[in-house]
Amino acid sequence: MTTVEEAVALQEELAPQVIRTVPDGFSPKVAVGLDVAYGSDDLVAAAVCVDVATLEIVDSVAVRDVTDFPYVPGLFAFRELPSLLKALDRLKVVPDVLVCDGQGIAHPRRFGLASHAGVVTGLPSVGVGKQALGHYDPPGPGRGDWTPLVDNDEVVGRALRTQAGVKPVFVSIGHKIDLDTATELVLRLSPKYRLPETTRAADQLGRRVSAGGVGVQDVTD
């Protein structure tokens, strides 16, 4: 088991590996949403692939697993990422970008779940958080309005209004992406609701499997 001190040290070691630019020719066709649902003594890691053009689900996997890492703010990746990687490994469709329900560089050590997932897999990744880390001015009321998200005088993301008059989400670079591209992608994936369709689909699958166990892949290794 990794200790809290070891986890913090690993984040500090890996954070410089985050690439904050987009690869040449980046044009994602399939985005995968990653989310975790918690039960009484286990968790369900869900990975749902969505066609970026049509927003149709093209593949999905849910894995029931366990974790022995404690609930520590800023270290969620150590609870969730091992199980999410198992779900990713079982997908038949290869995604072009990861969309994580959590933070990327909008993190005290600039290495949240989205950055950790991106560095480990080598895939471009985006963090879409429901809560802000840092300070921001409220964006304008219209869809697509945004303001910088700032932590310790560094811009670490954007408060993005995905729907008019709805609370913003907080978009940050995960890995191999820039803020403009991440913002555009999140808006493309959020035509009707506050959260991207990738996140919504992964959340719904995780909750459904956690509640009923239908279609789940049990993994304990």
mmCIF file of C-alpha atoms in Angstrom:
data_model
loop_
_atom_site.group_PDB
_atom_site.id
_atom_site.type_symbol
_atom_site.label_atom_id
_atom_site.label_comp_id
_atom_site.label_asym_id
_atom_site.label_seq_id
_atom_site.Cartn_x
_atom_site.Cartn_y
_atom_site.Cartn_z
ATOM 1 C CA MET A 1 0.000 0.000 0.000
ATOM 2 C CA THR A 2 1.210 3.489 -0.885
ATOM 3 C CA THR A 3 1.352 5.844 2.085
ATOM 4 C CA VAL A 4 0.095 9.414 1.971
ATOM 5 C CA GLU A 5 3.672 10.677 2.103
ATOM 6 C CA GLU A 6 4.682 8.414 -0.783
ATOM 7 C CA ALA A 7 1.672 9.523 -2.808
ATOM 8 C CA VAL A 8 2.511 13.206 -2.376
ATOM 9 C CA ALA A 9 6.134 12.543 -3.317
ATOM 10 C CA LEU A 10 5.046 10.677 -6.460
ATOM 11 C CA GLN A 11 2.791 13.543 -7.534
ATOM 12 C CA GLU A 12 5.657 15.980 -7.105
ATOM 13 C CA GLU A 13 7.919 13.684 -9.112
ATOM 14 C CA LEU A 14 5.481 13.164 -11.990
ATOM 15 C CA ALA A 15 3.988 16.671 -12.250
ATOM 16 C CA PRO A 16 6.846 17.983 -14.452
ATOM 17 C CA GLN A 17 5.965 15.305 -17.031
ATOM 18 C CA VAL A 18 2.627 16.969 -17.809
ATOM 19 C CA ILE A 19 2.623 18.348 -21.363
ATOM 20 C CA ARG A 20 0.528 21.491 -21.641
ATOM 21 C CA THR A 21 0.359 21.634 -25.426
ATOM 22 C CA VAL A 22 -1.771 19.701 -27.885
ATOM 23 C CA PRO A 23 -0.219 17.128 -30.265
ATOM 24 C CA ASP A 24 0.024 18.089 -33.929
ATOM 25 C CA GLY A 25 -3.101 17.127 -35.814
ATOM 26 C CA PHE A 26 -5.111 16.462 -32.671
ATOM 27 C CA SER A 27 -8.689 15.836 -33.780
ATOM 28 C CA PRO A 28 -10.346 13.446 -31.341
ATOM 29 C CA LYS A 29 -13.062 11.180 -32.671
ATOM 30 C CA VAL A 30 -13.697 9.206 -29.471
ATOM 31 C CA ALA A 31 -13.649 10.648 -25.947
ATOM 32 C CA VAL A 32 -13.872 8.409 -22.905
ATOM 33 C CA GLY A 33 -15.519 9.578 -19.712
ATOM 34 C CA LEU A 34 -14.074 8.267 -16.452
ATOM 35 C CA ASP A 35 -15.971 8.230 -13.181
ATOM 36 C CA VAL A 36 -16.137 6.229 -9.950
ATOM 37 C CA ALA A 37 -19.197 5.288 -7.905
ATOM 38 C CA TYR A 38 -18.756 4.180 -4.309
ATOM 39 C CA GLY A 39 -20.658 1.440 -2.521
ATOM 40 C CA SER A 40 -20.536 0.434 1.116
ATOM 41 C CA ASP A 41 -17.242 -1.423 0.887
ATOM 42 C CA ASP A 42 -16.267 -1.309 -2.761
ATOM 43 C CA LEU A 43 -16.267 0.959 -5.795
ATOM 44 C CA VAL A 44 -17.287 0.771 -9.427
ATOM 45 C CA ALA A 45 -14.977 2.331 -11.996
ATOM 46 C CA ALA A 46 -16.773 3.271 -15.215
ATOM 47 C CA ALA A 47 -15.258 4.089 -18.599
ATOM 48 C CA VAL A 48 -17.666 5.141 -21.353
ATOM 49 C CA CYS A 49 -16.548 5.958 -24.888
ATOM 50 C CA VAL A 50 -18.558 8.603 -26.741
ATOM 51 C CA ASP A 51 -18.351 9.531 -30.411
ATOM 52 C CA VAL A 52 -17.384 13.212 -30.333
ATOM 53 C CA ALA A 53 -19.371 14.019 -33.485
ATOM 54 C CA THR A 54 -22.633 12.254 -32.639
ATOM 55 C CA LEU A 55 -22.325 11.895 -28.835
ATOM 56 C CA GLU A 56 -23.439 8.284 -29.164
ATOM 57 C CA ILE A 57 -21.987 5.728 -26.757
ATOM 58 C CA VAL A 58 -19.717 3.372 -28.693
ATOM 59 C CA ASP A 59 -18.242 1.301 -25.848
ATOM 60 C CA SER A 60 -18.469 1.042 -22.072
ATOM 61 C CA VAL A 61 -16.969 -0.962 -19.244
ATOM 62 C CA ALA A 62 -17.684 -1.018 -15.527
ATOM 63 C CA VAL A 63 -15.356 -2.714 -13.060
ATOM 64 C CA ARG A 64 -16.162 -3.446 -9.441
ATOM 65 C CA ASP A 65 -13.032 -3.208 -7.344
ATOM 66 C CA VAL A 66 -11.776 -2.348 -3.875
ATOM 67 C CA THR A 67 -9.273 0.205 -2.633
ATOM 68 C CA ASP A 68 -7.235 0.426 0.531
ATOM 69 C CA PHE A 69 -6.065 4.004 0.002
ATOM 70 C CA PRO A 70 -7.689 6.482 2.423
ATOM 71 C CA TYR A 71 -9.923 9.377 1.451
ATOM 72 C CA VAL A 72 -7.446 12.273 1.332
ATOM 73 C CA PRO A 73 -8.203 15.525 -0.535
ATOM 74 C CA GLY A 74 -5.730 15.996 -3.376
ATOM 75 C CA LEU A 75 -4.933 12.277 -3.550
ATOM 76 C CA PHE A 76 -8.096 10.908 -5.158
ATOM 77 C CA ALA A 77 -6.079 9.398 -8.003
ATOM 78 C CA PHE A 78 -4.585 6.896 -5.591
ATOM 79 C CA ARG A 79 -8.078 5.689 -4.649
ATOM 80 C CA GLU A 80 -9.599 5.748 -8.112
ATOM 81 C CA LEU A 81 -6.998 5.515 -10.871
ATOM 82 C CA PRO A 82 -5.960 1.850 -10.407
ATOM 83 C CA SER A 83 -9.565 0.761 -10.913
ATOM 84 C CA LEU A 84 -10.145 3.211 -13.772
ATOM 85 C CA LEU A 85 -7.086 1.834 -15.564
ATOM 86 C CA LYS A 86 -8.568 -1.659 -15.301
ATOM 87 C CA ALA A 87 -11.745 -0.379 -16.941
ATOM 88 C CA LEU A 88 -9.762 1.354 -19.683
ATOM 89 C CA ASP A 89 -7.825 -1.835 -20.388
ATOM 90 C CA ARG A 90 -11.092 -3.689 -21.032
ATOM 91 C CA LEU A 91 -12.452 -1.270 -23.617
ATOM 92 C CA LYS A 92 -12.659 -2.570 -27.172
ATOM 93 C CA VAL A 93 -12.645 0.941 -28.638
ATOM 94 C CA VAL A 94 -9.410 2.910 -28.261
ATOM 95 C CA PRO A 95 -10.180 6.473 -27.094
ATOM 96 C CA ASP A 96 -8.389 9.574 -28.334
ATOM 97 C CA VAL A 97 -8.837 11.643 -25.177
ATOM 98 C CA LEU A 98 -9.716 11.078 -21.526
ATOM 99 C CA VAL A 99 -12.349 13.263 -19.870
ATOM 100 C CA CYS A 100 -12.055 12.922 -16.114
ATOM 101 C CA ASP A 101 -14.545 13.824 -13.424
ATOM 102 C CA GLY A 102 -11.933 15.739 -11.453
ATOM 103 C CA GLN A 103 -9.013 18.091 -11.729
ATOM 104 C CA GLY A 104 -5.936 18.198 -13.909
ATOM 105 C CA ILE A 105 -3.343 20.841 -13.084
ATOM 106 C CA ALA A 106 -5.939 22.699 -10.995
ATOM 107 C CA HIS A 107 -4.446 20.931 -8.018
ATOM 108 C CA PRO A 108 -2.132 21.956 -5.153
ATOM 109 C CA ARG A 109 0.757 20.039 -6.764
ATOM 110 C CA ARG A 110 -0.498 20.558 -10.338
ATOM 111 C CA PHE A 111 -1.145 16.833 -10.678
ATOM 112 C CA GLY A 112 -4.758 15.870 -10.144
ATOM 113 C CA LEU A 113 -6.536 12.770 -11.393
ATOM 114 C CA ALA A 114 -6.768 13.929 -15.024
ATOM 115 C CA SER A 115 -3.040 14.708 -15.170
ATOM 116 C CA HIS A 116 -2.125 11.443 -13.463
ATOM 117 C CA ALA A 117 -4.325 9.447 -15.852
ATOM 118 C CA GLY A 118 -2.893 11.234 -18.868
ATOM 119 C CA VAL A 119 0.746 10.776 -17.884
ATOM 120 C CA VAL A 120 0.266 7.095 -17.025
ATOM 121 C CA THR A 121 -1.620 6.245 -20.234
ATOM 122 C CA GLY A 122 0.135 8.690 -22.547
ATOM 123 C CA LEU A 123 -3.242 9.939 -23.783
ATOM 124 C CA PRO A 124 -4.427 13.542 -23.941
ATOM 125 C CA SER A 125 -6.646 14.246 -20.955
ATOM 126 C CA VAL A 126 -8.946 16.943 -19.615
ATOM 127 C CA GLY A 127 -10.107 17.611 -16.076
ATOM 128 C CA VAL A 128 -13.708 18.744 -15.636
ATOM 129 C CA GLY A 129 -14.379 19.492 -11.982
ATOM 130 C CA LYS A 130 -17.622 20.422 -10.281
ATOM 131 C CA GLN A 131 -15.804 22.419 -7.596
ATOM 132 C CA ALA A 132 -13.090 25.031 -8.028
ATOM 133 C CA LEU A 133 -9.570 24.875 -6.733
ATOM 134 C CA GLY A 134 -8.419 28.473 -6.636
ATOM 135 C CA HIS A 135 -10.129 31.779 -7.288
ATOM 136 C CA TYR A 136 -12.238 33.002 -10.202
ATOM 137 C CA ASP A 137 -14.648 35.741 -11.134
ATOM 138 C CA PRO A 138 -18.058 34.474 -12.215
ATOM 139 C CA PRO A 139 -18.144 34.103 -16.005
ATOM 140 C CA GLY A 140 -20.792 35.802 -18.101
ATOM 141 C CA PRO A 141 -24.260 34.216 -18.193
ATOM 142 C CA GLY A 142 -24.020 32.797 -21.718
ATOM 143 C CA ARG A 143 -22.974 29.372 -22.916
ATOM 144 C CA GLY A 144 -19.231 29.425 -23.629
ATOM 145 C CA ASP A 145 -18.449 32.330 -21.310
ATOM 146 C CA TRP A 146 -15.420 31.706 -19.106
ATOM 147 C CA THR A 147 -13.017 33.334 -16.684
ATOM 148 C CA PRO A 148 -9.554 32.253 -15.539
ATOM 149 C CA LEU A 149 -9.196 29.936 -12.559
ATOM 150 C CA VAL A 150 -6.179 31.117 -10.573
ATOM 151 C CA ASP A 151 -4.210 29.473 -7.776
ATOM 152 C CA ASN A 152 -1.157 31.155 -6.221
ATOM 153 C CA ASP A 153 -1.044 33.681 -9.083
ATOM 154 C CA GLU A 154 -0.955 30.916 -11.716
ATOM 155 C CA VAL A 155 -3.763 30.279 -14.196
ATOM 156 C CA VAL A 156 -4.627 26.624 -13.640
ATOM 157 C CA GLY A 157 -7.910 26.378 -15.541
ATOM 158 C CA ARG A 158 -11.147 28.063 -16.494
ATOM 159 C CA ALA A 159 -14.558 28.511 -14.957
ATOM 160 C CA LEU A 160 -16.652 27.616 -18.005
ATOM 161 C CA ARG A 161 -20.365 28.183 -18.470
ATOM 162 C CA THR A 162 -21.516 25.185 -20.509
ATOM 163 C CA GLN A 163 -25.190 26.207 -20.411
ATOM 164 C CA ALA A 164 -26.739 29.646 -20.124
ATOM 165 C CA GLY A 165 -27.602 30.552 -16.561
ATOM 166 C CA VAL A 166 -26.191 27.301 -15.124
ATOM 167 C CA LYS A 167 -23.314 27.023 -12.647
ATOM 168 C CA PRO A 168 -19.927 26.762 -14.373
ATOM 169 C CA VAL A 169 -17.692 23.718 -14.503
ATOM 170 C CA PHE A 170 -13.959 23.971 -13.939
ATOM 171 C CA VAL A 171 -11.835 22.901 -16.864
ATOM 172 C CA SER A 172 -8.121 22.241 -16.536
ATOM 173 C CA ILE A 173 -5.328 20.738 -18.555
ATOM 174 C CA GLY A 174 -4.747 17.096 -17.799
ATOM 175 C CA HIS A 175 -2.003 16.103 -20.230
ATOM 176 C CA LYS A 176 -1.137 16.744 -23.895
ATOM 177 C CA ILE A 177 -3.734 19.477 -24.279
ATOM 178 C CA ASP A 178 -4.050 23.238 -23.890
ATOM 179 C CA LEU A 179 -6.821 25.249 -22.292
ATOM 180 C CA ASP A 180 -8.340 26.504 -25.540
ATOM 181 C CA THR A 181 -8.598 22.970 -26.932
ATOM 182 C CA ALA A 182 -9.889 21.593 -23.635
ATOM 183 C CA THR A 183 -12.545 24.315 -23.450
ATOM 184 C CA GLU A 184 -13.686 23.675 -27.017
ATOM 185 C CA LEU A 185 -13.886 19.933 -26.398
ATOM 186 C CA VAL A 186 -15.898 20.306 -23.193
ATOM 187 C CA LEU A 187 -18.386 22.574 -24.950
ATOM 188 C CA ARG A 188 -18.731 20.091 -27.827
ATOM 189 C CA LEU A 189 -19.452 17.346 -25.308
ATOM 190 C CA SER A 190 -21.978 19.469 -23.372
ATOM 191 C CA PRO A 191 -24.732 20.451 -25.810
ATOM 192 C CA LYS A 192 -27.640 20.194 -23.347
ATOM 193 C CA TYR A 193 -26.444 19.822 -19.778
ATOM 194 C CA ARG A 194 -23.921 21.319 -17.381
ATOM 195 C CA LEU A 195 -21.662 18.260 -17.445
ATOM 196 C CA PRO A 196 -20.177 16.661 -20.574
ATOM 197 C CA GLU A 197 -22.008 13.653 -21.989
ATOM 198 C CA THR A 198 -18.889 11.585 -21.252
ATOM 199 C CA THR A 199 -19.113 12.371 -17.538
ATOM 200 C CA ARG A 200 -22.892 11.937 -17.444
ATOM 201 C CA ALA A 201 -22.730 8.541 -19.138
ATOM 202 C CA ALA A 202 -19.911 7.267 -16.904
ATOM 203 C CA ASP A 203 -21.690 8.518 -13.787
ATOM 204 C CA GLN A 204 -24.959 6.841 -14.808
ATOM 205 C CA LEU A 205 -23.240 3.543 -15.617
ATOM 206 C CA GLY A 206 -21.296 3.537 -12.366
ATOM 207 C CA ARG A 207 -24.390 4.281 -10.281
ATOM 208 C CA ARG A 208 -26.479 1.689 -12.102
ATOM 209 C CA VAL A 209 -23.904 -1.050 -11.678
ATOM 210 C CA SER A 210 -23.179 -0.087 -8.067
ATOM 211 C CA ALA A 211 -26.869 -0.326 -7.253
ATOM 212 C CA GLY A 212 -27.683 -3.516 -9.124
ATOM 213 C CA GLY A 213 -24.472 -5.181 -10.217
ATOM 214 C CA VAL A 214 -25.781 -5.729 -13.749
ATOM 215 C CA GLY A 215 -23.131 -6.084 -16.414
ATOM 216 C CA VAL A 216 -20.242 -5.468 -14.044
ATOM 217 C CA GLN A 217 -16.787 -7.005 -14.365
ATOM 218 C CA ASP A 218 -15.533 -7.963 -10.920
ATOM 219 C CA VAL A 219 -11.818 -7.448 -10.451
ATOM 220 C CA THR A 220 -9.850 -7.950 -7.258
ATOM 221 C CA ASP A 221 -6.300 -8.330 -8.572
#
